[in-house]
PDB file of C-alpha atoms and ligand atoms in Angstrom:
ATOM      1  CA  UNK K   1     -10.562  79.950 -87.732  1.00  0.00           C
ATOM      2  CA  UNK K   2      -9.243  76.550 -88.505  1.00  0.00           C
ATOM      3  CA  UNK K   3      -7.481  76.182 -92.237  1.00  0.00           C
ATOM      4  CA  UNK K   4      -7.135  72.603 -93.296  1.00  0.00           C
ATOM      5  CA  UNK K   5      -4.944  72.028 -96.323  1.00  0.00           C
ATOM      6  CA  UNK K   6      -5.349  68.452 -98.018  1.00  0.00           C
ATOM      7  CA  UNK K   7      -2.165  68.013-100.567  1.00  0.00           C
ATOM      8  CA  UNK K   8      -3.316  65.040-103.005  1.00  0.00           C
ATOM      9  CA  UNK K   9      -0.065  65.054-105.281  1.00  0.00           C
ATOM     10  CA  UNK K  10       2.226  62.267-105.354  1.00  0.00           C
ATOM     11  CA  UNK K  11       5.187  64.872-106.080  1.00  0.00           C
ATOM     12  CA  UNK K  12       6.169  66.463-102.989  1.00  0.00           C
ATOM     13  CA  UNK K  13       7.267  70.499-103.757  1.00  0.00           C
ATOM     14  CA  UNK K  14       5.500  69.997-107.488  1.00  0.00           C
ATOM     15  CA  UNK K  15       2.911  72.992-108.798  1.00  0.00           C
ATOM     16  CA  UNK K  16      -0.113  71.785-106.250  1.00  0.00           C
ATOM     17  CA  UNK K  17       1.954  72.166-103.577  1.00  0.00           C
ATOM     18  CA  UNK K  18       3.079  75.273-104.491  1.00  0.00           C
ATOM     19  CA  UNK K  19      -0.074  77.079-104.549  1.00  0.00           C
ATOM     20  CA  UNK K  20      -1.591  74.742-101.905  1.00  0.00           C
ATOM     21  CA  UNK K  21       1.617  76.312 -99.944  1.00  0.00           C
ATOM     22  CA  UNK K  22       0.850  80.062-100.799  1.00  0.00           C
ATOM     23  CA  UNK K  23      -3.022  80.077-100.476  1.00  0.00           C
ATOM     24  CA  UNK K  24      -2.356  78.526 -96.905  1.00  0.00           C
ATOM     25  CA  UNK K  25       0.759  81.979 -96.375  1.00  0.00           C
ATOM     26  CA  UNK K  26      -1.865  83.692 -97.296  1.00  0.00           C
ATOM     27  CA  UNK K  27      -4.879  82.353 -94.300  1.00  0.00           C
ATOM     28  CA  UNK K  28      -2.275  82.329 -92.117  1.00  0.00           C
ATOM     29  CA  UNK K  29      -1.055  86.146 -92.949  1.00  0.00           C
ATOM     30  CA  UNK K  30      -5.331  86.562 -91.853  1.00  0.00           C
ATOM     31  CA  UNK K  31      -4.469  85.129 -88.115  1.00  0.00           C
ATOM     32  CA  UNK K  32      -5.644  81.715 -89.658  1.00  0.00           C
ATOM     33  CA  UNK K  33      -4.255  78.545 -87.632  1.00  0.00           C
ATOM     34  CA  UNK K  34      -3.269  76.500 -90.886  1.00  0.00           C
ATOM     35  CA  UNK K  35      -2.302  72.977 -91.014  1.00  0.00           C
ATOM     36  CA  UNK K  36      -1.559  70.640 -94.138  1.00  0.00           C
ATOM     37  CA  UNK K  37      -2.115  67.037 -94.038  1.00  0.00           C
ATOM     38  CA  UNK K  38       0.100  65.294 -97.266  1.00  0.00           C
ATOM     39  CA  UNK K  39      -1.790  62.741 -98.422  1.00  0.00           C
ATOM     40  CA  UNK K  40       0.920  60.851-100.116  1.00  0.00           C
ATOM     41  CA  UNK K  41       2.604  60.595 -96.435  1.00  0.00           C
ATOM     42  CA  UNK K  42      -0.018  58.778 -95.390  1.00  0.00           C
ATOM     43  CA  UNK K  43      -1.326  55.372 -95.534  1.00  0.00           C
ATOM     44  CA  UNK K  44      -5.302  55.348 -96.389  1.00  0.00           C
ATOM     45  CA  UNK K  45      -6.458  51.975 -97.447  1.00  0.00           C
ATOM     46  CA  UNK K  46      -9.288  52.213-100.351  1.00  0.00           C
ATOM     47  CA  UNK K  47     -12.592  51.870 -99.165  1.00  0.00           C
ATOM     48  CA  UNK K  48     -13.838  48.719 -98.925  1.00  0.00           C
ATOM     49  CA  UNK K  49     -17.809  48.765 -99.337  1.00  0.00           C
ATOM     50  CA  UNK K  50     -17.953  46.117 -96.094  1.00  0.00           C
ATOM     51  CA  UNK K  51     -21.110  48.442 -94.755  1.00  0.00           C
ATOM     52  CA  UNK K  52     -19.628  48.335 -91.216  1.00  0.00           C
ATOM     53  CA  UNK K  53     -20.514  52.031 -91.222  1.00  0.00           C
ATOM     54  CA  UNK K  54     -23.956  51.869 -92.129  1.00  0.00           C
ATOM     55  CA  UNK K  55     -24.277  50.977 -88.556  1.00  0.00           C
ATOM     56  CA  UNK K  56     -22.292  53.124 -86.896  1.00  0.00           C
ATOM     57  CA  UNK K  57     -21.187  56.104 -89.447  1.00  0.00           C
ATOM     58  CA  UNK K  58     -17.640  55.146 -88.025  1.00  0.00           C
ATOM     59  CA  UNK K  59     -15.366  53.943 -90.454  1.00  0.00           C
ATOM     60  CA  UNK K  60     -13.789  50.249 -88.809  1.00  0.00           C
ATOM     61  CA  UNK K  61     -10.724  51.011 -91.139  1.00  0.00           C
ATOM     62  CA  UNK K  62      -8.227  51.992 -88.563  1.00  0.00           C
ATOM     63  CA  UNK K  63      -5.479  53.388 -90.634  1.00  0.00           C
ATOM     64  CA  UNK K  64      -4.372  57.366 -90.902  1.00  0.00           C
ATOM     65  CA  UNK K  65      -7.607  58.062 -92.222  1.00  0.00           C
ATOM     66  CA  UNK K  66      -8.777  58.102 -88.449  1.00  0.00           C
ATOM     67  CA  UNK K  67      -6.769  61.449 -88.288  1.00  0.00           C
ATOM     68  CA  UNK K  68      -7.715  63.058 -91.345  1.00  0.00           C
ATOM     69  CA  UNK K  69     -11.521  62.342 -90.039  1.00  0.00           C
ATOM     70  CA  UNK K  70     -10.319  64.484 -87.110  1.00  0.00           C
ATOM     71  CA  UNK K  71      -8.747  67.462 -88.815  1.00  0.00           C
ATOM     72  CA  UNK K  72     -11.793  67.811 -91.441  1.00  0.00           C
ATOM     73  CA  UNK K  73     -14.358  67.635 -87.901  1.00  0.00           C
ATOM     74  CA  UNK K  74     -11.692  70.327 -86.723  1.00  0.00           C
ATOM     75  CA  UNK K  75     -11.454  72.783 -90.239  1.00  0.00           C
ATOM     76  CA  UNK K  76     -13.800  75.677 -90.273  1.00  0.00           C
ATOM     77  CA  UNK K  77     -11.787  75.523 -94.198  1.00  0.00           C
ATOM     78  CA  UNK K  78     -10.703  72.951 -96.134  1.00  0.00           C
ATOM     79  CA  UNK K  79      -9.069  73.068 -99.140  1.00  0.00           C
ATOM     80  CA  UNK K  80      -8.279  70.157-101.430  1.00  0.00           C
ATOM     81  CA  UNK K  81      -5.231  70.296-103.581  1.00  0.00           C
ATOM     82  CA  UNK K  82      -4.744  67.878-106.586  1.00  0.00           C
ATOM     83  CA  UNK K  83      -3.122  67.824-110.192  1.00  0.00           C
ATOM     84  CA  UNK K  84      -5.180  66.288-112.861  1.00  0.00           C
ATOM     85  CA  UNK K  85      -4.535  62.777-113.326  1.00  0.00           C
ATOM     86  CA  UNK K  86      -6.577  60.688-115.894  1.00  0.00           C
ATOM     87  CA  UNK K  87      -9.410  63.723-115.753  1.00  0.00           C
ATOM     88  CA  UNK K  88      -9.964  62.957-112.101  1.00  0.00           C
ATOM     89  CA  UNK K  89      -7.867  63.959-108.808  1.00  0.00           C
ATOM     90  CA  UNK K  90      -5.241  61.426-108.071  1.00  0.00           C
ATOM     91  CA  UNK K  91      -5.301  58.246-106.048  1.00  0.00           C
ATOM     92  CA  UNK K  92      -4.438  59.492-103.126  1.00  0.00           C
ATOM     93  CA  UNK K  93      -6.974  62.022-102.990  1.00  0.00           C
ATOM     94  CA  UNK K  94      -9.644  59.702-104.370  1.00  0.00           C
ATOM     95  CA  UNK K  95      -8.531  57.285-101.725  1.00  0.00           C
ATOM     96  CA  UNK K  96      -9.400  60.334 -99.239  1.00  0.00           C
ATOM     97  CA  UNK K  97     -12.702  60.566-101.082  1.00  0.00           C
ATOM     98  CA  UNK K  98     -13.558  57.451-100.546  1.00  0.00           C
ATOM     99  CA  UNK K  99     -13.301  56.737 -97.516  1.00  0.00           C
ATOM    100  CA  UNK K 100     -16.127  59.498 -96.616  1.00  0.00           C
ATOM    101  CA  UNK K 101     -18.364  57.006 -97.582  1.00  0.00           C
ATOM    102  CA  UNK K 102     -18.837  56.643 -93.446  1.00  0.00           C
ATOM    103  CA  UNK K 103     -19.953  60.629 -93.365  1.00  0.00           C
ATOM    104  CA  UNK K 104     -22.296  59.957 -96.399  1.00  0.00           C
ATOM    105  CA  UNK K 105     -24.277  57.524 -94.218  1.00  0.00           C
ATOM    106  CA  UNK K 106     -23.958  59.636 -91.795  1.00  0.00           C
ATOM    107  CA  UNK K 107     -25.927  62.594 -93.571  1.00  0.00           C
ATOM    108  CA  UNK K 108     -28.152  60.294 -95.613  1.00  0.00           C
ATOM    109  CA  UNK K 109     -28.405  57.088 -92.898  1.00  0.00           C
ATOM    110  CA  UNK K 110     -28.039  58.246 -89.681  1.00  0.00           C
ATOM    111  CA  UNK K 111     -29.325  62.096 -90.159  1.00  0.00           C
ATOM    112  CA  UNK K 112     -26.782  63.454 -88.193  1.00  0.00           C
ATOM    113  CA  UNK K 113     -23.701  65.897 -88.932  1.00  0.00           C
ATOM    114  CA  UNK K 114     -21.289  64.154 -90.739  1.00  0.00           C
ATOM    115  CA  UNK K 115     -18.624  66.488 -89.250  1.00  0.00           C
ATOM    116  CA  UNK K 116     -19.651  66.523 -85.785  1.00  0.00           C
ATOM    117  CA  UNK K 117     -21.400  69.963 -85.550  1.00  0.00           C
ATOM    118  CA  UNK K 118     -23.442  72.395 -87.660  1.00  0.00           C
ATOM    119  CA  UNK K 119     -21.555  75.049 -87.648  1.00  0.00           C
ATOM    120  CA  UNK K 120     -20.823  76.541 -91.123  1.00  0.00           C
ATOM    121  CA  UNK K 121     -17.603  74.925 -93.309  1.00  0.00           C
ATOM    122  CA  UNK K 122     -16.389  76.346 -96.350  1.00  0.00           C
ATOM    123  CA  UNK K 123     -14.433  74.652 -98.931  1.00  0.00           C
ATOM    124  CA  UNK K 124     -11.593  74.934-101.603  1.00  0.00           C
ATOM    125  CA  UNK K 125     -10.171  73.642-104.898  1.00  0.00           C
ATOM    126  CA  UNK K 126      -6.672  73.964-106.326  1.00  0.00           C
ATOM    127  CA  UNK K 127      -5.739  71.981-109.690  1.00  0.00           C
ATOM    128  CA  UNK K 128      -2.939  72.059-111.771  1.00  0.00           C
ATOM    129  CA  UNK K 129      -3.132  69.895-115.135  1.00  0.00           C
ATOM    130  CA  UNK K 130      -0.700  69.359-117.599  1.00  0.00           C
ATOM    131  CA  UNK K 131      -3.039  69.662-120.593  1.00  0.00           C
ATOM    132  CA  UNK K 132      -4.798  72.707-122.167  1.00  0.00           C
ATOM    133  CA  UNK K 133      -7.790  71.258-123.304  1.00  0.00           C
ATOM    134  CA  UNK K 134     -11.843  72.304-122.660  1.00  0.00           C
ATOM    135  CA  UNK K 135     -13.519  71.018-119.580  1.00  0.00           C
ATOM    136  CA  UNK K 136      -9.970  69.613-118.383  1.00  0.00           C
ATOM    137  CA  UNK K 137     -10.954  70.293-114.668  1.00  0.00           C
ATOM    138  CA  UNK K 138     -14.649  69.273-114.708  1.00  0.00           C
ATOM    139  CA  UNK K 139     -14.347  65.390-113.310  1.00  0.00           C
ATOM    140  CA  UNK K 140     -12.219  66.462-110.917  1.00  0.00           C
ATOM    141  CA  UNK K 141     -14.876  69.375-109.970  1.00  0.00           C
ATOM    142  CA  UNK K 142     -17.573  67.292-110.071  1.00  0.00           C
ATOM    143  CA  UNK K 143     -15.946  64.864-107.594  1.00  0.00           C
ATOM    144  CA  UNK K 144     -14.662  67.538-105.486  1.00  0.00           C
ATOM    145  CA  UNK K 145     -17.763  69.859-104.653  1.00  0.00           C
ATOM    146  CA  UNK K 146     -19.839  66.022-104.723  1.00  0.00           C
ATOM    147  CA  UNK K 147     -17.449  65.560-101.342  1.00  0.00           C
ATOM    148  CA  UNK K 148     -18.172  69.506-100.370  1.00  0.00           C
ATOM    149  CA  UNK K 149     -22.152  68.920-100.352  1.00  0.00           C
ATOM    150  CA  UNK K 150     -21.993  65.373 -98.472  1.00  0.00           C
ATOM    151  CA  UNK K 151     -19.984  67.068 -95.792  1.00  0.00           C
ATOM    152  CA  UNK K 152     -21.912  69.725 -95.352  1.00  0.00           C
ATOM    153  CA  UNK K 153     -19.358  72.106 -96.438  1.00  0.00           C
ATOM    154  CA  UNK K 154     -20.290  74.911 -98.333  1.00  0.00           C
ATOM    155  CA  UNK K 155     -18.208  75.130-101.936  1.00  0.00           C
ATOM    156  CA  UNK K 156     -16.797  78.655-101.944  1.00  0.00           C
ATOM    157  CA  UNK K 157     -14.046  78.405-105.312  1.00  0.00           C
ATOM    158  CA  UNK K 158     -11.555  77.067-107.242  1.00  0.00           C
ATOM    159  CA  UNK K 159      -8.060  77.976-108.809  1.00  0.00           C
ATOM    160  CA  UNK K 160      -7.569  75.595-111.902  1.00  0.00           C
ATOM    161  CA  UNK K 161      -4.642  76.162-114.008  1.00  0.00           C
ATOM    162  CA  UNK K 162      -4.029  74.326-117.315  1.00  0.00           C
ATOM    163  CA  UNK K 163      -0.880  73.813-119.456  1.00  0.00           C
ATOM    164  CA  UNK K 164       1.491  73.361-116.296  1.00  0.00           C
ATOM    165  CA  UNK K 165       3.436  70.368-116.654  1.00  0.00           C
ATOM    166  CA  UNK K 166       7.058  70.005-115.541  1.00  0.00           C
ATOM    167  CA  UNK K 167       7.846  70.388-111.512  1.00  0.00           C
ATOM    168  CA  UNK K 168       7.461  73.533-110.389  1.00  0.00           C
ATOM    169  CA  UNK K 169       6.601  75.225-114.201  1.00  0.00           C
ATOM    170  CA  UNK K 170       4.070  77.104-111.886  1.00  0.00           C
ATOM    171  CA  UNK K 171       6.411  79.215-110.839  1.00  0.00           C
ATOM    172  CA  UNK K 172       6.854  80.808-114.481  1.00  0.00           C
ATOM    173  CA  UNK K 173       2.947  81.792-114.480  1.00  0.00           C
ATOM    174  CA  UNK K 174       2.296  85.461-113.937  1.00  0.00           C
ATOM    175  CA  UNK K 175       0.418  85.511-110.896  1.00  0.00           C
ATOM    176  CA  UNK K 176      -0.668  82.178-110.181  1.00  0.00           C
ATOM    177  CA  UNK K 177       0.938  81.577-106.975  1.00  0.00           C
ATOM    178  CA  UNK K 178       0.217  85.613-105.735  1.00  0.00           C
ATOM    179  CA  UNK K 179      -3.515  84.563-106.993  1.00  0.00           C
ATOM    180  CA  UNK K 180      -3.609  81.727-104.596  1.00  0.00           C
ATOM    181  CA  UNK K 181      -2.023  83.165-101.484  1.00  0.00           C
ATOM    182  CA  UNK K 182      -4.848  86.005-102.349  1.00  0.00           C
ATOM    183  CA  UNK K 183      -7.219  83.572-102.743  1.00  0.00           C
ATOM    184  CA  UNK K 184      -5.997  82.290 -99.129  1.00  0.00           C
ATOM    185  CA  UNK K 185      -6.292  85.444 -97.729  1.00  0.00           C
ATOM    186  CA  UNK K 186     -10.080  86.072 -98.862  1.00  0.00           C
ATOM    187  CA  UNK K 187     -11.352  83.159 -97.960  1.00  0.00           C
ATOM    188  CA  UNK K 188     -10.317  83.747 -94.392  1.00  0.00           C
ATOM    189  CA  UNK K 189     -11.322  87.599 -94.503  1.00  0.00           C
ATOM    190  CA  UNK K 190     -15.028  86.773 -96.130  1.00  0.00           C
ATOM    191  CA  UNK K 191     -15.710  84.689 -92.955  1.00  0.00           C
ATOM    192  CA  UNK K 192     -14.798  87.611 -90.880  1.00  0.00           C
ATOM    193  CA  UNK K 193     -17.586  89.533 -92.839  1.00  0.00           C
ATOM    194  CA  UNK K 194     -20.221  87.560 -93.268  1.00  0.00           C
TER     195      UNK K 194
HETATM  196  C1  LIG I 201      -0.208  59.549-113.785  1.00  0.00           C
HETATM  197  C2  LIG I 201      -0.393  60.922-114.367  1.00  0.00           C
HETATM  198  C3  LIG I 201      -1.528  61.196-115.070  1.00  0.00           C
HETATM  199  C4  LIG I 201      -1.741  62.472-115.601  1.00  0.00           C
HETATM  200  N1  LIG I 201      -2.909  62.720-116.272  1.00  0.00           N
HETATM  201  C5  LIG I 201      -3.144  63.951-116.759  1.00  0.00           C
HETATM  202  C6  LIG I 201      -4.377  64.243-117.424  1.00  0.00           C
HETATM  203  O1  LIG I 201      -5.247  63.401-117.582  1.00  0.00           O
HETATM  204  N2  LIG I 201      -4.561  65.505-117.893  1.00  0.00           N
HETATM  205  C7  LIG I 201      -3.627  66.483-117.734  1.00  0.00           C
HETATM  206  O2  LIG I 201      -3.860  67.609-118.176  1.00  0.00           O
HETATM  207  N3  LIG I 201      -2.440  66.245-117.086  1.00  0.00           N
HETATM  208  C8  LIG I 201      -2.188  65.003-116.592  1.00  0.00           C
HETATM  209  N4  LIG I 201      -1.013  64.757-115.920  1.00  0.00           N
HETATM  210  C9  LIG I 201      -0.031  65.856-115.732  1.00  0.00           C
HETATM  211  C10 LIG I 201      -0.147  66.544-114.374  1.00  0.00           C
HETATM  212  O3  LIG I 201      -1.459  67.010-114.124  1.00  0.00           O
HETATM  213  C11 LIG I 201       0.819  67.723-114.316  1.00  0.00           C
HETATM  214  O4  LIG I 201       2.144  67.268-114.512  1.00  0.00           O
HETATM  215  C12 LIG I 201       0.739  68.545-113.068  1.00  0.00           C
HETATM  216  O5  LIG I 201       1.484  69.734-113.233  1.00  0.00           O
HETATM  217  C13 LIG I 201       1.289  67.794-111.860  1.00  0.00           C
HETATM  218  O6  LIG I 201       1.088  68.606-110.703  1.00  0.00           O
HETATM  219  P1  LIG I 201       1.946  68.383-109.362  1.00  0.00           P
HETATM  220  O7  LIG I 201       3.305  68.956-109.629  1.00  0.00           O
HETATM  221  O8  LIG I 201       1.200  69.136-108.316  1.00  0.00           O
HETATM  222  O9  LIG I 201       1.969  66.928-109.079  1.00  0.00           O
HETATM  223  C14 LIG I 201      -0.762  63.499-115.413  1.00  0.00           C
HETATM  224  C15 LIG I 201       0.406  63.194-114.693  1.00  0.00           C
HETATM  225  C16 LIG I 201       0.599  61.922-114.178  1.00  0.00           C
HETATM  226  C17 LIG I 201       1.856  61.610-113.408  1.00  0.00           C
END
């Protein structure tokens, strides 16, 4: 069981990374192999609608998004972590997003995996936002399980936390980071089950 953890903020150690951190403890305290790619480590160039993978459902792009292709075709999990920024995810991640345009044409196009194989992916969504307002989270969702469905990866939750601001204020909630390294732990153990 392959965990793949996708860190979208631009501020490394900051409240995504926190729980990103725990919720992966946690697969790993399951006998998960866990990894976590930092998006704001790497360079992904924004997709640039030339249709070269129309043809091919390869992306000509040959930046680090090559090796994030790999590690998603790799995941059995993947979880996406990514404060709130103008009601969506943040560049970075969007970036990310993006640039999956080559496994859309590979689902909708080509009619073939767009991660390879069949075999059953599950994905994850942590989200921090400084706010406390209604329906804070819901662009971000809507983006997020958008990517889940053209992958072929099966949506299986979310933590969303509101009203956390300053680094590392998600430390002073009272459970959020135990609820995430749970919330690691069961999405490893569920597999096992079902
Ligand atoms: C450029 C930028 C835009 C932001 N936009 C929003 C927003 O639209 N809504 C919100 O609730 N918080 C917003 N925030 C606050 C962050 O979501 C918040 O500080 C969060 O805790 C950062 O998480 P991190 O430590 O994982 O980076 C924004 C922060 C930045 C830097």
């Amino acid at each position: 069981m392959k965990v793949l953890g996708i860190a979208g903020s631009p501020r490394r150690g900051g409240n995504t990374d926190m729980l990103l951190a725990e919720f992966m403890r946690g697969a790993a305290s399951k006998e998960a192999e866990v990894k976590t790619v930092i998006l704001n480590n790497l360079k992904i160039t924004p997709c640039q609608h030339c249709d070269a993978c129309l043809e091919t459902g390869e992306c000509k792009i040959k930046d680090d998004m090559q090796m994030v292709y790999q590690e998603l075709e790799r995941a059995d999990r993947i979880v996406l972590a990514s404060p709130i920024q103008f009601t969506g995810v943040t560049a970075q991640m969007k970036a990310m997003i993006d640039r999956c345009q080559s496994r859309w044409v590979r689902k909708y196009v080509l009619k073939v995996p767009p991660l390879g194989d069949r075999r059953e992916r599950k994905g994850f969504f942590i989200s921090v936002g400084g706010r406390k307002v209604a329906n804070l989270f819901e662009p971000a969702l809507v983006m997020v399980k958008t990517l889940f469905r053209i992958l072929d990866v099966t949506y299986a939750g979310e933590l969303l936390f509101s009203g956390v601001d300053g680094k590392g204020a998600i430390a002073k909630h009272p459970d959020a980071l135990h609820q995430a390294f749970l919330a690691g732990q069961k999405l490893v153990e569920e597999s096992k089950t079902d």
